[in-house]
Amino acid sequence: MSSTFYNKNAANLADLYLSKSFDQVHSTWLEFLSPVLNKPDARILDIGAGAGRDSKRMAELGSVNNTAITAIEPAQRLAELGEKYTRGLNVQWLQDSLPSLSVVTQQEISFDLILLSAVWMHIPATDRARSLRKLANLLKPGGKLVISLRHGPSGDQRIMHKVSADELVQLGKSVGLLPLLITANDSDKLGREAVHWQTVVLQLPDDGSGAFPFIRHMALPGLNADNSSVDDLFEALLLQRGRLKEMQ
């Protein structure tokens, strides 16, 4: 995804994104957020964090239990605005992007919840399988992946690809993620008649031992299907080391 449009229009986009509240935009899946925020020291990854609306609200809601938010935004100007908007809260900003997520992977931490709000339509179909593997690698056992799907035309020069809940669920299953929620199409909160949204929530199973994320990468077929698979396995091992550190 090119960041040019977002850097050039950062101020206007920030005003647009902040015109609607977190609760207005994400009402369909909030039942899955509360248990995460109630956990001590939970970690949340906000990919495509934009102007910081979602990161700010989740950090505020989780402040009592020391919830830590990692905000990922590839557009530097937008990230700068987001960092100002969340200043003073437990939010760390990183410049990174799918499908590689190389910067966040090097942090050697895993997450209780990963949010991709208005991101998936920017990922070409050829990058989606790898993106799901990366995201699954970053989840803690029992962790949840929340992805909003935009249906409808771009309306400007941004490239947006067609998305499908069925495709996303199948890609998730291929890396061991199970569907918890697939919403019906919902109207656009900004009033764009040709645009509709869905939300898909996927979960990494937890067998109680914390070993499933590691075993999954050794057992699932197709691991060596492309040139990125060796890197993915290395990152899975790296993240597993981070998980073991967290358990000690």
mmCIF file of C-alpha atoms in Angstrom:
data_model
loop_
_atom_site.group_PDB
_atom_site.id
_atom_site.type_symbol
_atom_site.label_atom_id
_atom_site.label_comp_id
_atom_site.label_asym_id
_atom_site.label_seq_id
_atom_site.Cartn_x
_atom_site.Cartn_y
_atom_site.Cartn_z
ATOM 1 C CA MET A 1 0.000 0.000 0.000
ATOM 2 C CA SER A 2 1.364 3.418 -0.973
ATOM 3 C CA SER A 3 1.517 5.997 1.817
ATOM 4 C CA THR A 4 1.686 8.979 -0.551
ATOM 5 C CA PHE A 5 -2.032 9.793 -0.440
ATOM 6 C CA TYR A 6 -2.143 9.501 3.357
ATOM 7 C CA ASN A 7 0.925 11.679 3.887
ATOM 8 C CA LYS A 8 -0.328 14.328 1.451
ATOM 9 C CA ASN A 9 -3.797 14.465 3.016
ATOM 10 C CA ALA A 10 -2.875 13.640 6.612
ATOM 11 C CA ALA A 11 -4.561 16.615 8.300
ATOM 12 C CA ASN A 12 -7.859 16.259 6.437
ATOM 13 C CA LEU A 13 -7.906 12.496 6.923
ATOM 14 C CA ALA A 14 -7.206 12.881 10.633
ATOM 15 C CA ASP A 15 -10.177 15.232 10.992
ATOM 16 C CA LEU A 16 -12.349 12.761 9.076
ATOM 17 C CA TYR A 17 -11.300 9.747 11.144
ATOM 18 C CA LEU A 18 -11.706 11.594 14.434
ATOM 19 C CA SER A 19 -15.206 12.801 13.512
ATOM 20 C CA LYS A 20 -16.564 9.403 14.585
ATOM 21 C CA SER A 21 -15.886 7.779 17.935
ATOM 22 C CA PHE A 22 -14.286 4.401 18.538
ATOM 23 C CA ASP A 23 -17.562 3.072 19.949
ATOM 24 C CA GLN A 24 -19.545 4.239 16.920
ATOM 25 C CA VAL A 25 -17.211 2.535 14.477
ATOM 26 C CA HIS A 26 -16.556 -0.680 16.401
ATOM 27 C CA SER A 27 -19.849 -1.415 18.152
ATOM 28 C CA THR A 28 -20.275 -4.819 16.457
ATOM 29 C CA TRP A 29 -17.321 -6.524 18.185
ATOM 30 C CA LEU A 30 -16.877 -4.722 21.512
ATOM 31 C CA GLU A 31 -17.964 -7.836 23.431
ATOM 32 C CA PHE A 32 -14.571 -9.332 22.550
ATOM 33 C CA LEU A 33 -12.619 -6.284 23.712
ATOM 34 C CA SER A 34 -13.810 -6.108 27.325
ATOM 35 C CA PRO A 35 -12.214 -9.425 28.428
ATOM 36 C CA VAL A 36 -8.898 -8.272 26.979
ATOM 37 C CA LEU A 37 -8.988 -4.920 28.759
ATOM 38 C CA ASN A 38 -9.861 -6.654 32.028
ATOM 39 C CA LYS A 39 -6.621 -8.663 31.922
ATOM 40 C CA PRO A 40 -3.571 -7.221 33.694
ATOM 41 C CA ASP A 41 -0.837 -6.075 31.306
ATOM 42 C CA ALA A 42 -2.705 -7.007 28.127
ATOM 43 C CA ARG A 43 -1.100 -6.127 24.800
ATOM 44 C CA ILE A 44 -3.028 -4.824 21.791
ATOM 45 C CA LEU A 45 -1.685 -4.232 18.285
ATOM 46 C CA ASP A 46 -3.455 -1.572 16.192
ATOM 47 C CA ILE A 47 -2.384 -1.944 12.548
ATOM 48 C CA GLY A 48 -3.186 1.018 10.329
ATOM 49 C CA ALA A 49 -3.649 3.158 13.419
ATOM 50 C CA GLY A 50 -4.113 6.358 11.411
ATOM 51 C CA ALA A 51 -4.683 9.420 13.573
ATOM 52 C CA GLY A 52 -4.802 7.347 16.759
ATOM 53 C CA ARG A 53 -8.545 7.295 17.488
ATOM 54 C CA ASP A 54 -8.720 3.575 18.241
ATOM 55 C CA SER A 55 -5.379 3.342 20.027
ATOM 56 C CA LYS A 56 -6.300 6.280 22.250
ATOM 57 C CA ARG A 57 -9.652 4.857 23.271
ATOM 58 C CA MET A 58 -8.334 1.360 23.951
ATOM 59 C CA ALA A 59 -5.443 2.783 25.989
ATOM 60 C CA GLU A 60 -7.871 4.888 28.025
ATOM 61 C CA LEU A 61 -10.209 1.963 28.656
ATOM 62 C CA GLY A 62 -7.336 -0.326 29.622
ATOM 63 C CA SER A 63 -5.331 2.126 31.716
ATOM 64 C CA VAL A 64 -6.472 0.644 35.038
ATOM 65 C CA ASN A 65 -4.990 -2.734 34.080
ATOM 66 C CA ASN A 66 -1.900 -1.331 32.330
ATOM 67 C CA THR A 67 -2.979 -2.283 28.812
ATOM 68 C CA ALA A 68 -0.165 -1.551 26.340
ATOM 69 C CA ILE A 69 -1.019 -0.503 22.785
ATOM 70 C CA THR A 70 1.374 -0.834 19.863
ATOM 71 C CA ALA A 71 0.214 1.421 17.022
ATOM 72 C CA ILE A 72 1.419 0.650 13.496
ATOM 73 C CA GLU A 73 1.049 3.317 10.813
ATOM 74 C CA PRO A 74 3.069 3.303 7.555
ATOM 75 C CA ALA A 75 2.237 6.929 6.644
ATOM 76 C CA GLN A 76 4.710 9.086 8.558
ATOM 77 C CA ARG A 77 2.671 12.311 8.598
ATOM 78 C CA LEU A 78 -0.439 10.536 9.803
ATOM 79 C CA ALA A 79 1.590 8.684 12.433
ATOM 80 C CA GLU A 80 3.002 11.982 13.714
ATOM 81 C CA LEU A 81 -0.526 13.299 14.229
ATOM 82 C CA GLY A 82 -1.541 10.062 15.901
ATOM 83 C CA GLU A 83 1.420 10.154 18.234
ATOM 84 C CA LYS A 84 0.466 13.666 19.352
ATOM 85 C CA TYR A 85 -3.156 12.607 19.823
ATOM 86 C CA THR A 86 -2.184 9.702 22.103
ATOM 87 C CA ARG A 87 0.583 11.484 24.005
ATOM 88 C CA GLY A 88 0.635 10.623 27.700
ATOM 89 C CA LEU A 89 -1.016 7.245 27.173
ATOM 90 C CA ASN A 90 0.527 3.767 27.050
ATOM 91 C CA VAL A 91 0.809 3.779 23.245
ATOM 92 C CA GLN A 92 3.995 2.993 21.328
ATOM 93 C CA TRP A 93 4.098 4.077 17.680
ATOM 94 C CA LEU A 94 6.055 2.127 15.065
ATOM 95 C CA GLN A 95 6.369 2.663 11.314
ATOM 96 C CA ASP A 96 5.696 -0.718 9.736
ATOM 97 C CA SER A 97 3.327 -2.369 7.265
ATOM 98 C CA LEU A 98 1.882 -5.628 6.000
ATOM 99 C CA PRO A 99 2.738 -8.122 4.719
ATOM 100 C CA SER A 100 6.235 -8.021 6.271
ATOM 101 C CA LEU A 101 5.589 -6.423 9.703
ATOM 102 C CA SER A 102 9.346 -6.726 10.203
ATOM 103 C CA VAL A 103 9.629 -3.959 12.799
ATOM 104 C CA VAL A 104 6.947 -5.240 15.151
ATOM 105 C CA THR A 105 8.218 -8.819 14.768
ATOM 106 C CA GLN A 106 11.631 -7.725 16.019
ATOM 107 C CA GLN A 107 9.993 -6.570 19.261
ATOM 108 C CA GLU A 108 9.644 -10.273 20.220
ATOM 109 C CA ILE A 109 6.253 -9.745 21.846
ATOM 110 C CA SER A 110 2.846 -11.248 21.180
ATOM 111 C CA PHE A 111 -0.613 -9.774 21.523
ATOM 112 C CA ASP A 112 -3.947 -10.520 23.152
ATOM 113 C CA LEU A 113 -5.762 -8.663 20.381
ATOM 114 C CA ILE A 114 -4.821 -7.358 16.938
ATOM 115 C CA LEU A 115 -7.037 -4.799 15.197
ATOM 116 C CA LEU A 116 -7.017 -4.010 11.479
ATOM 117 C CA SER A 117 -9.589 -1.284 10.933
ATOM 118 C CA ALA A 118 -10.043 -0.194 7.295
ATOM 119 C CA VAL A 119 -6.814 -1.894 6.250
ATOM 120 C CA TRP A 120 -7.578 -5.220 4.577
ATOM 121 C CA MET A 121 -8.879 -3.721 1.308
ATOM 122 C CA HIS A 122 -5.411 -2.206 0.778
ATOM 123 C CA ILE A 123 -3.751 -5.641 0.831
ATOM 124 C CA PRO A 124 -3.523 -7.247 -2.645
ATOM 125 C CA ALA A 125 -4.917 -10.767 -2.881
ATOM 126 C CA THR A 126 -1.408 -12.076 -3.555
ATOM 127 C CA ASP A 127 -0.193 -10.775 -0.167
ATOM 128 C CA ARG A 128 -3.110 -11.883 1.995
ATOM 129 C CA ALA A 129 -2.013 -15.431 2.828
ATOM 130 C CA ARG A 130 1.382 -14.189 3.980
ATOM 131 C CA SER A 131 -0.246 -11.345 5.909
ATOM 132 C CA LEU A 132 -2.478 -13.793 7.805
ATOM 133 C CA ARG A 133 0.539 -15.926 8.695
ATOM 134 C CA LYS A 134 2.327 -12.876 10.048
ATOM 135 C CA LEU A 135 -0.691 -11.851 12.096
ATOM 136 C CA ALA A 136 -1.228 -15.361 13.451
ATOM 137 C CA ASN A 137 2.436 -15.463 14.488
ATOM 138 C CA LEU A 138 1.892 -12.355 16.603
ATOM 139 C CA LEU A 139 -1.107 -13.635 18.568
ATOM 140 C CA LYS A 140 -0.914 -15.074 22.052
ATOM 141 C CA PRO A 141 -2.727 -18.389 22.609
ATOM 142 C CA GLY A 142 -6.390 -17.425 22.824
ATOM 143 C CA GLY A 143 -5.623 -14.098 21.143
ATOM 144 C CA LYS A 144 -8.130 -12.490 18.792
ATOM 145 C CA LEU A 145 -7.715 -10.898 15.380
ATOM 146 C CA VAL A 146 -10.327 -8.281 14.425
ATOM 147 C CA ILE A 147 -10.497 -7.207 10.777
ATOM 148 C CA SER A 148 -12.993 -4.791 9.251
ATOM 149 C CA LEU A 149 -13.837 -5.292 5.578
ATOM 150 C CA ARG A 150 -14.783 -2.394 3.336
ATOM 151 C CA HIS A 151 -17.114 -3.166 0.425
ATOM 152 C CA GLY A 152 -17.503 -0.455 -2.203
ATOM 153 C CA PRO A 153 -15.512 1.870 -4.472
ATOM 154 C CA SER A 154 -12.585 3.979 -3.345
ATOM 155 C CA GLY A 155 -13.956 7.339 -4.453
ATOM 156 C CA ASP A 156 -10.444 8.803 -4.805
ATOM 157 C CA GLN A 157 -7.013 7.793 -6.123
ATOM 158 C CA ARG A 158 -6.412 5.179 -3.432
ATOM 159 C CA ILE A 159 -6.258 1.608 -4.700
ATOM 160 C CA MET A 160 -8.713 -0.644 -2.891
ATOM 161 C CA HIS A 161 -9.061 -4.340 -3.647
ATOM 162 C CA LYS A 162 -12.191 -6.453 -3.375
ATOM 163 C CA VAL A 163 -12.483 -8.287 -0.073
ATOM 164 C CA SER A 164 -14.540 -11.232 1.107
ATOM 165 C CA ALA A 165 -15.378 -12.564 4.555
ATOM 166 C CA ASP A 166 -15.356 -16.115 3.164
ATOM 167 C CA GLU A 167 -11.843 -15.652 1.756
ATOM 168 C CA LEU A 168 -10.610 -14.207 5.048
ATOM 169 C CA VAL A 169 -12.084 -17.056 7.094
ATOM 170 C CA GLN A 170 -10.517 -19.675 4.806
ATOM 171 C CA LEU A 171 -7.127 -17.964 4.970
ATOM 172 C CA GLY A 172 -7.463 -17.819 8.735
ATOM 173 C CA LYS A 173 -8.256 -21.520 8.986
ATOM 174 C CA SER A 174 -5.167 -22.309 6.910
ATOM 175 C CA VAL A 175 -3.002 -20.855 9.699
ATOM 176 C CA GLY A 176 -5.022 -22.267 12.574
ATOM 177 C CA LEU A 177 -7.326 -19.314 13.288
ATOM 178 C CA LEU A 178 -10.971 -20.059 14.028
ATOM 179 C CA PRO A 179 -13.871 -17.680 13.244
ATOM 180 C CA LEU A 180 -15.743 -16.225 16.218
ATOM 181 C CA LEU A 181 -17.795 -13.536 14.474
ATOM 182 C CA ILE A 182 -18.814 -12.590 10.935
ATOM 183 C CA THR A 183 -21.154 -9.616 10.921
ATOM 184 C CA ALA A 184 -23.729 -8.709 8.309
ATOM 185 C CA ASN A 185 -23.020 -5.718 6.082
ATOM 186 C CA ASP A 186 -23.341 -2.452 7.986
ATOM 187 C CA SER A 187 -23.789 1.063 6.621
ATOM 188 C CA ASP A 188 -20.844 3.433 6.406
ATOM 189 C CA LYS A 189 -20.564 5.653 9.480
ATOM 190 C CA LEU A 190 -19.426 8.564 7.297
ATOM 191 C CA GLY A 191 -22.590 8.391 5.203
ATOM 192 C CA ARG A 192 -21.102 7.087 1.950
ATOM 193 C CA GLU A 193 -24.040 5.262 0.362
ATOM 194 C CA ALA A 194 -21.929 3.008 -1.874
ATOM 195 C CA VAL A 195 -19.755 1.806 1.014
ATOM 196 C CA HIS A 196 -20.609 -0.959 3.479
ATOM 197 C CA TRP A 197 -18.602 -2.699 6.179
ATOM 198 C CA GLN A 198 -18.271 -6.120 7.745
ATOM 199 C CA THR A 199 -16.239 -7.257 10.730
ATOM 200 C CA VAL A 200 -14.582 -10.647 11.082
ATOM 201 C CA VAL A 201 -13.149 -11.847 14.405
ATOM 202 C CA LEU A 202 -10.727 -14.792 14.352
ATOM 203 C CA GLN A 203 -9.087 -16.504 17.322
ATOM 204 C CA LEU A 204 -5.935 -18.532 17.879
ATOM 205 C CA PRO A 205 -6.947 -21.568 19.991
ATOM 206 C CA ASP A 206 -5.442 -22.011 23.440
ATOM 207 C CA ASP A 207 -4.743 -25.557 24.630
ATOM 208 C CA GLY A 208 -3.614 -24.299 28.021
ATOM 209 C CA SER A 209 0.077 -25.015 27.460
ATOM 210 C CA GLY A 210 0.944 -22.080 25.220
ATOM 211 C CA ALA A 211 2.521 -24.471 22.728
ATOM 212 C CA PHE A 212 -0.100 -24.280 19.979
ATOM 213 C CA PRO A 213 1.346 -21.253 18.138
ATOM 214 C CA PHE A 214 4.664 -23.095 17.790
ATOM 215 C CA ILE A 215 3.245 -26.523 16.933
ATOM 216 C CA ARG A 216 0.920 -25.020 14.323
ATOM 217 C CA HIS A 217 3.850 -23.851 12.213
ATOM 218 C CA MET A 218 5.459 -27.273 12.332
ATOM 219 C CA ALA A 219 2.278 -29.180 11.492
ATOM 220 C CA LEU A 220 0.204 -27.167 9.044
ATOM 221 C CA PRO A 221 0.608 -28.109 5.373
ATOM 222 C CA GLY A 222 1.880 -25.645 2.791
ATOM 223 C CA LEU A 223 4.458 -23.976 5.010
ATOM 224 C CA ASN A 224 7.006 -24.018 2.200
ATOM 225 C CA ALA A 225 4.567 -22.826 -0.461
ATOM 226 C CA ASP A 226 6.446 -19.584 -1.181
ATOM 227 C CA ASN A 227 9.769 -17.887 -0.639
ATOM 228 C CA SER A 228 8.574 -16.089 2.486
ATOM 229 C CA SER A 229 7.877 -19.310 4.404
ATOM 230 C CA VAL A 230 11.406 -19.717 5.769
ATOM 231 C CA ASP A 231 11.249 -16.162 7.095
ATOM 232 C CA ASP A 232 7.824 -16.881 8.567
ATOM 233 C CA LEU A 233 9.138 -19.963 10.377
ATOM 234 C CA PHE A 234 12.088 -17.976 11.732
ATOM 235 C CA GLU A 235 9.726 -15.281 12.966
ATOM 236 C CA ALA A 236 7.483 -17.916 14.563
ATOM 237 C CA LEU A 237 10.495 -19.277 16.456
ATOM 238 C CA LEU A 238 11.531 -15.748 17.429
ATOM 239 C CA LEU A 239 8.076 -14.931 18.727
ATOM 240 C CA GLN A 240 7.834 -18.253 20.548
ATOM 241 C CA ARG A 241 11.024 -17.303 22.381
ATOM 242 C CA GLY A 242 9.340 -14.045 23.348
ATOM 243 C CA ARG A 243 6.264 -15.915 24.598
ATOM 244 C CA LEU A 244 8.414 -18.188 26.744
ATOM 245 C CA LYS A 245 10.093 -15.118 28.255
ATOM 246 C CA GLU A 246 6.661 -13.696 29.124
ATOM 247 C CA MET A 247 5.682 -16.960 30.868
ATOM 248 C CA GLN A 248 8.807 -17.032 33.048
#
